Structure formats: C-alpha cells, structure tokens
C-alpha cells in the first residue's frame, strides 16, 4: 500500500471513530459541476468538496463516498465516458470506474431505503458529523504538510519574480501576470485564490483585484497571493515600496506590521487561544499607531475600546491547508466582534499540526474612519494628513509544533 492509500485509510478510520454513527449510513458528496449562467456547456472550474477530497483525494464531480457502520466504506464514482475522454482527455483514465470503486448509479440500490446522513456538497449537510470531521481534519498529516510545502515553494518562485519587477510604470496587471505564470511554472496546479495586487490607495482595500493602474514612485504595493498544489494552498502577503524606499510614515507602519507579525508568531504554541494571538499582534499595532501620532492612549485601552480595530479591521489569520480556508468554523467557534476585537472566523486553542495564516495589517480605510469621526482617542489631523496612504499587510503561514510553530513561508523575503 502506498503512502496515499495508507493515509486515506487512516483519515477514514479517524472520521468513522469521530462520527460514532450506528443507526445510519454517511454519504460524503463530491459535488457537481456548476454551469456558468447563459454560457451553454461552460462550467466554473470544478473542485471537489474539501470533505470529499480529504477522504478520497479525488477531484471529480458526481462521486459519493459512503460509510456503513457494518459494511465499512464504499466509494461510488461517476464513470468516465467516451465523450469525456474525447473532449477532456482525463490523462491516465479509461472508460468506467477505477478499480476498487463502484459506479455511482449503484448507490440508490445500495441504500435500500436506509436512513442516510449527508456531508460534503450535500445541501442538507449534517452539522454534528461536519463538526466532528472538521476536528479530525485540523491537524495536518505528513502528506498534507508535504503538499503545503510544495505550494509554498511555487509561491516563493512567484514572489521572487514579482519582487524583481517592481518599478514605476509597471501596472498591477503586469505584475499579476508575472507572479501567476511563475506559480504555475514552479509546480502550482492552480491559484489558491484570486490574486490581490494593490498599489497606492488601492492597498486599503483588503481583497483588491489588480487593474491597469500604473505604479508610481512613493506608492505602497500590497501583494497577497498563493499557489495551490494537490488541493493544498499557500497564502502569502508582502508589502513593498515602489521607488527608492519607504517614506517616514510608511516605514513606521511597515515596521509595526512586521513586529506585530513577529509577536503573533511568538504567541503561536499549543494551548493558546486564537484571540490571544490576535491580541498579541494588536497590542503592537497600538504602539505603532501611537508612534505614528494617530492614536492617543495606552495600548490595552486602545485595544479594548476598538480604536485599534479601526486600523486592523480583520482577524489576524485563519486556518489554511486544504484550500485557503481549511477546516473552518465548527458550531459555536466564531467570536465577536466583542471586547474591541473584530469578528474572528474561528477562535479555538492551537494544537500541534494546525496550520494558520498570521497576517496583521494596518490600513487607513476612509469608509471606516468616516464613521468614527467623533472619537477622541484618534488624532484626526494626523489621519487627515495621511489621506490616500493605503495599507500594509504581511502574511505568513505557520505550522504549530509541540512547543511553538514553524514559519512555512519564512524563505519568502519580506520586501
Ligand atoms: N488572501 C486572502 C486572505 O489572506 O485571507
Ligand atoms: Mn492572503
Ligand atoms: Mn489569509
């Protein structure tokens, strides 16, 4: 048995134990291709549901992985057709279903009217089973970490290509093309998410899409991108100066974000709650914003009052791995917004082999600041003097270890 087959068996055994189901079968659905409205036979790129991919490693629509507490696992697959082979190729495939699987048309007869609880792409997914599987999926196994490292390597190649090409006159779009081509050349299968490239004031928009805007000397350039390998993602942000270097305010902000990331990473170890990782970063951001002359008060007070969140309006990171949002929130695990912090997608205690992004930022977002004009802990003259500043974010991917964490993206230069 190869490494993959052994790992799939381990994952399935762990899932079955976590589900502890006796009175029903479990059906994990891959999902179907989604037509682009009005575009005939054109569909959106297909990705198997993460739960199905985790348990089968198969990127193919229409499949259902079934678990019967007595019979064990039965892998129902959509048979490959001659038409598919003609139009899509499906390298290495032949008509029919792979050895050890059954055609999905057999599923209805196999079910024999037994009660079924559904997961994966099913519209009526079972929350208790999903929560249990999320917890099984969170510690990344060696196969997953290996794919994440490949994704990071491809991402590193892209950032290297891009960093050497930053200069006034280039457009956001030109840099996107260089970066993405290098991802694919270096072994990436896909982009992990739509590339964010934002120059000047565009960098205050958290998920900005690149445009034909030309870079200008003195701009900040924020790049947030990642390659995906075998379903596994890297998610990396760097913020660069365009021209001869950062100006004074940009330098304070960039140094603060770097230090905030370092403080958050230093806090990453088993047992620590994610909101405490956020707080570690946010306290450094408070200090930096005082130094910049934008906030007045003590860091703790500025955090609790929500003043820091005006400038760091997102959680400090998220789980990453199988896709850019891996093994997300199980029931009851979101937090806030409360206690001055922004909403956190997930707030749990860190465990060994968890993979997280750590991505503090500081942004001057006009829409947020306009709504906070009455506040006395913000120096509005200074804020107005920074109009058009944009934002800075630095994002690393970390793997929690027995007593701390490994920064998987440490080899991608910060600027
Ligand atoms: N690239 C989007 C994010 O950092 O979550
Ligand atoms: Mn990102
Ligand atoms: Mn991220």
Coordinates of C-alpha atoms and ligand atoms in Angstrom, one line a residue:
X1 CA 0.0 0.0 0.0
X2 CA 1.4 3.4 -1.0
X3 CA 1.7 6.4 1.3
X4 CA -1.5 8.0 -0.1
X5 CA -3.6 4.8 0.3
X6 CA -2.3 4.3 3.9
X7 CA -3.1 8.0 4.7
X8 CA -6.6 7.8 3.2
X9 CA -7.3 4.7 5.3
X10 CA -6.1 6.4 8.5
X11 CA -8.2 9.5 7.7
X12 CA -11.3 7.3 7.1
X13 CA -10.7 5.3 10.3
X14 CA -10.4 8.6 12.3
X15 CA -13.5 10.1 10.7
X16 CA -15.6 7.0 11.4
X17 CA -14.4 6.9 15.0
X18 CA -15.2 10.6 15.4
X19 CA -18.7 10.2 13.9
X20 CA -19.6 7.3 16.1
X21 CA -22.7 6.5 13.9
X22 CA -24.6 3.3 14.4
X23 CA -28.1 3.9 13.0
X24 CA -27.5 5.3 9.6
X25 CA -25.1 5.4 6.7
X26 CA -23.0 8.5 5.9
X27 CA -22.8 9.9 2.4
X28 CA -20.0 12.3 1.6
X29 CA -20.7 14.0 -1.7
X30 CA -18.1 15.4 -4.1
X31 CA -20.5 18.0 -5.7
X32 CA -21.5 18.7 -9.2
X33 CA -20.1 21.0 -12.0
X34 CA -21.8 24.4 -11.9
X35 CA -22.8 25.8 -15.3
X36 CA -21.9 29.5 -15.9
X37 CA -25.4 31.1 -16.4
X38 CA -26.1 31.7 -20.1
X39 CA -22.8 30.2 -21.3
X40 CA -24.0 26.9 -22.8
X41 CA -21.9 24.0 -21.8
X42 CA -19.3 26.1 -20.0
X43 CA -18.9 25.4 -16.2
X44 CA -16.9 27.0 -13.4
X45 CA -13.7 25.2 -12.6
X46 CA -14.7 22.1 -10.6
X47 CA -13.2 21.5 -7.2
X48 CA -14.4 18.5 -5.1
X49 CA -15.8 19.5 -1.7
X50 CA -13.0 19.6 0.8
X51 CA -14.5 16.8 2.9
X52 CA -14.7 14.5 -0.1
X53 CA -11.2 15.4 -1.3
X54 CA -9.8 14.8 2.2
X55 CA -11.3 11.3 2.3
X56 CA -10.7 10.3 -1.4
X57 CA -8.1 12.6 -2.9
X58 CA -10.3 12.6 -6.0
X59 CA -11.0 15.7 -8.0
X60 CA -14.1 14.5 -9.9
X61 CA -17.7 15.6 -9.8
X62 CA -20.6 13.3 -9.1
X63 CA -18.9 10.9 -6.6
X64 CA -20.3 9.8 -3.3
X65 CA -18.1 8.2 -0.6
X66 CA -20.4 6.1 1.6
X67 CA -19.8 4.7 5.1
X68 CA -21.9 2.0 6.5
X69 CA -21.2 1.1 10.2
X70 CA -21.4 -2.6 9.4
X71 CA -20.0 -2.8 5.8
X72 CA -17.4 0.0 6.0
X73 CA -16.5 2.3 3.2
X74 CA -17.9 2.1 -0.4
X75 CA -16.6 4.5 -3.0
X76 CA -19.2 5.4 -5.6
X77 CA -17.7 7.2 -8.6
X78 CA -19.2 8.8 -11.8
X79 CA -17.9 6.5 -14.6
X80 CA -15.7 8.1 -17.2
X81 CA -17.4 8.2 -20.5
X82 CA -16.1 8.0 -24.1
X83 CA -17.3 11.6 -24.7
X84 CA -15.3 12.8 -21.7
X85 CA -12.2 11.1 -23.0
X86 CA -12.7 12.8 -26.4
X87 CA -13.3 16.3 -25.0
X88 CA -11.3 16.4 -21.8
X89 CA -8.7 13.7 -22.1
X90 CA -8.6 12.8 -18.4
X91 CA -5.0 11.7 -18.6
X92 CA -4.4 8.1 -17.5
X93 CA -8.1 7.4 -17.3
X94 CA -10.2 4.8 -19.2
X95 CA -13.9 4.4 -19.6
X96 CA -15.8 3.2 -16.5
X97 CA -14.7 3.4 -12.8
X98 CA -11.3 2.9 -11.1
X99 CA -10.6 -0.5 -9.5
X100 CA -12.0 -0.8 -6.0
X101 CA -14.9 1.6 -6.7
X102 CA -18.4 1.3 -7.9
X103 CA -20.5 3.3 -10.4
X104 CA -22.5 6.0 -8.7
X105 CA -25.6 4.6 -10.4
X106 CA -25.4 1.7 -7.9
X107 CA -25.9 4.0 -4.9
X108 CA -29.6 4.1 -4.9
X109 CA -29.9 0.3 -4.8
X110 CA -27.1 0.1 -2.2
X111 CA -29.0 2.5 0.1
X112 CA -32.1 0.2 0.1
X113 CA -34.1 3.0 1.8
X114 CA -31.7 3.1 4.8
X115 CA -31.5 6.4 6.7
X116 CA -28.6 8.5 5.4
X117 CA -26.8 11.4 6.9
X118 CA -25.0 13.6 4.4
X119 CA -21.8 15.6 4.2
X120 CA -19.6 17.3 1.6
X121 CA -21.5 19.2 -1.1
X122 CA -25.0 17.9 0.2
X123 CA -27.4 20.8 0.7
X124 CA -28.6 19.3 3.9
X125 CA -25.2 18.5 5.5
X126 CA -25.3 17.1 9.0
X127 CA -23.9 19.6 11.4
X128 CA -22.8 17.2 14.1
X129 CA -20.9 15.0 11.6
X130 CA -19.4 18.0 9.9
X131 CA -18.2 19.4 13.3
X132 CA -16.6 16.0 14.1
X133 CA -14.9 15.8 10.7
X134 CA -13.6 19.4 11.0
X135 CA -11.8 18.4 14.2
X136 CA -10.3 15.3 12.5
X137 CA -9.1 17.4 9.6
X138 CA -7.4 20.2 11.6
X139 CA -4.1 18.5 12.5
X140 CA -2.4 18.3 9.1
X141 CA -0.8 14.9 8.3
X142 CA 2.6 14.5 6.6
X143 CA 1.0 14.1 3.2
X144 CA -0.9 17.4 3.7
X145 CA 2.2 19.2 5.0
X146 CA 4.2 18.0 2.0
X147 CA 1.7 19.5 -0.4
X148 CA 1.6 22.7 1.6
X149 CA 5.4 22.9 1.3
X150 CA 5.2 22.4 -2.5
X151 CA 2.6 25.2 -2.6
X152 CA 4.9 27.5 -0.6
X153 CA 7.8 26.7 -2.9
X154 CA 5.7 27.6 -6.0
X155 CA 4.5 30.7 -4.2
X156 CA 8.1 31.7 -3.3
X157 CA 9.1 31.5 -7.0
X158 CA 6.2 33.8 -7.9
X159 CA 7.1 36.4 -5.3
X160 CA 10.8 36.3 -6.4
X161 CA 9.7 37.0 -10.0
X162 CA 7.4 39.8 -8.9
X163 CA 9.8 41.5 -6.5
X164 CA 12.4 41.9 -9.2
X165 CA 9.9 43.6 -11.5
X166 CA 8.5 46.3 -9.2
X167 CA 9.1 49.7 -10.7
X168 CA 7.2 52.9 -11.6
X169 CA 5.3 52.5 -14.8
X170 CA 4.5 48.8 -14.4
X171 CA 0.8 48.0 -13.9
X172 CA -0.8 45.9 -11.2
X173 CA -2.0 43.7 -14.1
X174 CA 1.5 43.2 -15.5
X175 CA 2.8 42.1 -12.1
X176 CA -0.2 39.7 -11.7
X177 CA 0.8 38.0 -14.9
X178 CA 4.4 37.6 -13.9
X179 CA 3.5 36.3 -10.5
X180 CA 0.9 33.8 -11.6
X181 CA 3.0 32.5 -14.5
X182 CA 5.8 31.8 -12.1
X183 CA 3.5 30.0 -9.7
X184 CA 2.5 27.6 -12.5
X185 CA 6.0 27.3 -13.8
X186 CA 7.2 26.3 -10.4
X187 CA 4.7 23.5 -10.0
X188 CA 1.5 25.1 -8.8
X189 CA -1.7 23.5 -10.2
X190 CA -3.9 26.5 -9.6
X191 CA -4.1 29.8 -7.8
X192 CA -5.3 29.2 -4.2
X193 CA -7.5 32.3 -4.5
X194 CA -7.8 35.3 -6.8
X195 CA -4.5 37.3 -6.7
X196 CA -4.6 40.6 -4.8
X197 CA -2.2 43.3 -6.1
X198 CA -2.9 46.8 -4.9
X199 CA -0.9 49.9 -5.5
X200 CA -1.2 53.2 -3.6
X201 CA -4.6 53.8 -2.0
X202 CA -5.8 50.5 -3.5
X203 CA -3.9 48.8 -0.7
X204 CA -6.5 49.9 1.8
X205 CA -9.0 47.5 0.1
X206 CA -8.5 44.1 1.8
X207 CA -9.2 41.9 -1.3
X208 CA -8.4 44.3 -4.2
X209 CA -8.4 42.9 -7.8
X210 CA -5.4 44.1 -9.9
X211 CA -6.1 46.7 -12.5
X212 CA -4.3 48.6 -15.3
X213 CA -3.2 51.3 -12.8
X214 CA 0.5 52.1 -13.1
X215 CA 2.8 52.0 -10.1
X216 CA 4.2 55.4 -9.1
X217 CA 7.3 56.2 -7.1
X218 CA 6.3 56.5 -3.4
X219 CA 3.4 54.0 -3.7
X220 CA 2.9 51.1 -1.3
X221 CA 2.4 47.9 -3.3
X222 CA 0.5 45.2 -1.4
X223 CA 0.6 41.7 -2.9
X224 CA -1.5 38.8 -1.4
X225 CA -1.3 35.6 -3.4
X226 CA -0.7 31.9 -3.3
X227 CA -0.3 28.8 -5.4
X228 CA -2.2 25.6 -4.8
X229 CA -0.7 22.1 -5.1
X230 CA -2.8 18.9 -5.0
X231 CA -5.6 20.9 -3.3
X232 CA -3.3 22.5 -0.7
X233 CA -2.8 26.2 -0.5
X234 CA -0.2 28.8 0.4
X235 CA -1.5 32.3 1.4
X236 CA 1.2 35.0 1.5
X237 CA 1.2 38.8 1.7
X238 CA 4.1 41.2 1.2
X239 CA 4.0 45.0 1.0
X240 CA 6.8 46.7 -0.9
X241 CA 7.8 50.3 -1.5
X242 CA 7.8 51.5 -5.1
X243 CA 10.9 53.6 -5.9
X244 CA 13.7 54.3 -3.5
X245 CA 12.2 53.0 -0.3
X246 CA 9.5 53.8 2.3
X247 CA 8.8 57.3 3.4
X248 CA 8.8 58.0 7.1
X249 CA 5.2 57.1 7.8
X250 CA 5.3 54.1 5.6
X251 CA 8.4 52.9 7.4
X252 CA 6.7 53.2 10.8
X253 CA 3.7 51.4 9.6
X254 CA 5.6 48.6 7.8
X255 CA 8.0 48.1 10.8
X256 CA 5.0 47.9 13.1
X257 CA 3.2 45.3 11.0
X258 CA 6.4 43.3 10.8
X259 CA 6.8 43.4 14.6
X260 CA 3.1 42.6 15.1
X261 CA 3.5 39.5 13.0
X262 CA 6.6 38.5 15.0
X263 CA 4.7 39.0 18.2
X264 CA 1.8 36.9 17.0
X265 CA 4.1 34.2 15.7
X266 CA 5.9 34.1 19.1
X267 CA 2.5 33.6 20.7
X268 CA 1.6 30.6 18.5
X269 CA 2.0 27.4 20.5
X270 CA -0.3 24.6 21.6
X271 CA -3.0 25.6 24.1
X272 CA -3.1 29.3 23.2
X273 CA -6.4 30.7 22.1
X274 CA -6.5 32.3 18.7
X275 CA -7.9 35.6 20.1
X276 CA -4.8 35.8 22.3
X277 CA -2.7 35.6 19.1
X278 CA -4.8 38.4 17.7
X279 CA -4.3 40.4 20.9
X280 CA -0.5 40.0 20.7
X281 CA -0.4 41.5 17.2
X282 CA -3.0 44.2 18.0
X283 CA -1.0 45.5 21.1
X284 CA 2.0 46.0 18.8
X285 CA -0.2 47.8 16.3
X286 CA -1.5 50.1 19.1
X287 CA 2.1 51.0 20.0
X288 CA 2.9 51.7 16.3
X289 CA -0.2 53.9 15.8
X290 CA 0.8 55.9 18.9
X291 CA 4.3 56.4 17.4
X292 CA 2.7 57.4 14.1
X293 CA 0.7 60.0 16.0
X294 CA -2.6 58.6 15.0
X295 CA -3.9 57.2 18.4
X296 CA -3.7 58.5 21.9
X297 CA -3.9 56.2 25.0
X298 CA -2.4 53.1 26.4
X299 CA -2.3 50.0 24.1
X300 CA -4.6 48.0 26.3
X301 CA -7.2 50.7 26.4
X302 CA -6.9 51.4 22.7
X303 CA -7.5 47.7 22.1
X304 CA -10.4 47.3 24.4
X305 CA -12.1 50.5 23.1
X306 CA -12.0 49.2 19.5
X307 CA -9.6 52.1 18.4
X308 CA -7.0 49.6 17.1
X309 CA -9.7 47.7 15.2
X310 CA -10.4 50.8 13.1
X311 CA -7.0 50.3 11.6
X312 CA -6.7 46.5 11.9
X313 CA -10.3 45.6 10.9
X314 CA -9.9 41.8 10.3
X315 CA -8.8 38.8 12.4
X316 CA -5.1 38.2 12.4
X317 CA -5.5 35.0 10.4
X318 CA -7.3 31.8 9.6
X319 CA -6.7 28.1 9.2
X320 CA -5.1 27.2 5.9
X321 CA -4.2 24.0 4.2
X322 CA -6.8 22.1 2.2
X323 CA -7.7 25.3 0.3
X324 CA -7.3 28.8 1.6
X325 CA -9.9 28.4 4.3
X326 CA -9.3 25.0 5.8
X327 CA -11.4 23.1 8.3
X328 CA -13.2 26.3 9.2
X329 CA -15.5 27.1 12.0
X330 CA -17.3 24.2 13.7
X331 CA -20.5 25.2 15.5
X332 CA -20.0 27.8 18.2
X333 CA -16.4 28.6 17.4
X334 CA -16.7 32.1 15.8
X335 CA -16.0 35.0 18.0
X336 CA -17.3 38.5 18.2
X337 CA -17.0 41.2 17.3
X338 CA -16.5 41.8 21.0
X339 CA -14.1 43.2 23.5
X340 CA -12.9 45.7 21.0
X341 CA -11.7 43.0 18.6
X342 CA -13.0 42.4 15.1
X343 CA -15.0 39.2 14.3
X344 CA -12.7 36.2 14.3
X345 CA -13.6 33.5 11.7
X346 CA -12.6 30.9 14.3
X347 CA -11.4 31.1 17.9
X348 CA -10.0 27.9 19.2
X349 CA -7.0 26.7 21.1
X350 CA -4.0 25.9 18.9
X351 CA -2.9 22.3 18.6
X352 CA 0.2 20.7 17.1
X353 CA 0.0 20.3 13.3
X354 CA -2.6 23.1 12.9
X355 CA -1.8 25.3 10.0
X356 CA -2.7 29.0 10.3
X357 CA -2.0 32.2 8.5
X358 CA -0.7 35.1 10.6
X359 CA -1.5 38.3 8.7
X360 CA -1.6 41.5 10.7
X361 CA -2.1 44.8 8.8
X362 CA -2.6 48.5 9.2
X363 CA -4.9 50.3 6.8
X364 CA -6.4 53.7 6.5
X365 CA -9.9 52.9 5.2
X366 CA -11.9 56.1 4.5
X367 CA -15.2 54.3 5.0
X368 CA -14.3 53.1 8.4
X369 CA -12.7 56.3 9.6
X370 CA -15.5 58.5 8.3
X371 CA -17.8 56.5 10.6
X372 CA -15.6 57.1 13.7
X373 CA -15.1 60.9 13.4
X374 CA -16.4 61.6 16.9
X375 CA -13.7 59.5 18.7
X376 CA -11.3 61.4 21.0
X377 CA -8.6 58.7 21.0
X378 CA -7.9 59.3 17.3
X379 CA -5.8 62.3 16.2
X380 CA -7.9 63.4 13.3
X381 CA -5.4 66.0 12.0
X382 CA -2.8 63.3 11.6
X383 CA -5.3 60.9 10.0
X384 CA -6.3 63.6 7.5
X385 CA -2.6 64.2 6.7
X386 CA -2.3 60.5 5.8
X387 CA -5.2 60.6 3.3
X388 CA -4.5 58.1 0.4
X389 CA -1.9 56.2 2.5
X390 CA -3.4 52.8 1.7
X391 CA -2.4 49.9 3.9
X392 CA 0.3 47.4 4.8
X393 CA -0.2 43.7 5.4
X394 CA 2.4 40.9 5.9
X395 CA 1.1 37.3 5.9
X396 CA 3.0 34.2 6.9
X397 CA 1.8 30.6 7.1
X398 CA 2.7 28.7 10.2
X399 CA 2.6 25.1 11.3
X400 CA 2.1 24.6 15.0
X401 CA 4.7 22.3 16.6
X402 CA 4.9 20.6 20.0
X403 CA 6.2 23.8 21.7
X404 CA 5.8 26.7 19.2
X405 CA 5.5 26.9 15.4
X406 CA 7.4 26.6 12.2
X407 CA 7.0 29.5 9.7
X408 CA 6.5 27.7 6.4
X409 CA 6.8 30.9 4.4
X410 CA 9.9 32.2 6.2
X411 CA 12.0 32.0 3.0
X412 CA 9.9 34.5 1.1
X413 CA 11.7 37.8 1.6
X414 CA 9.6 40.4 3.4
X415 CA 10.5 43.0 0.8
Ligands
LIG1 N1 -5.9 36.1 0.6 C1 -6.9 36.4 1.4 C2 -6.6 36.1 2.8 O1 -5.5 36.4 3.2 O2 -7.3 35.6 3.6
LIG2 MN1 -3.8 36.2 2.0
LIG3 MN1 -5.1 34.8 4.6

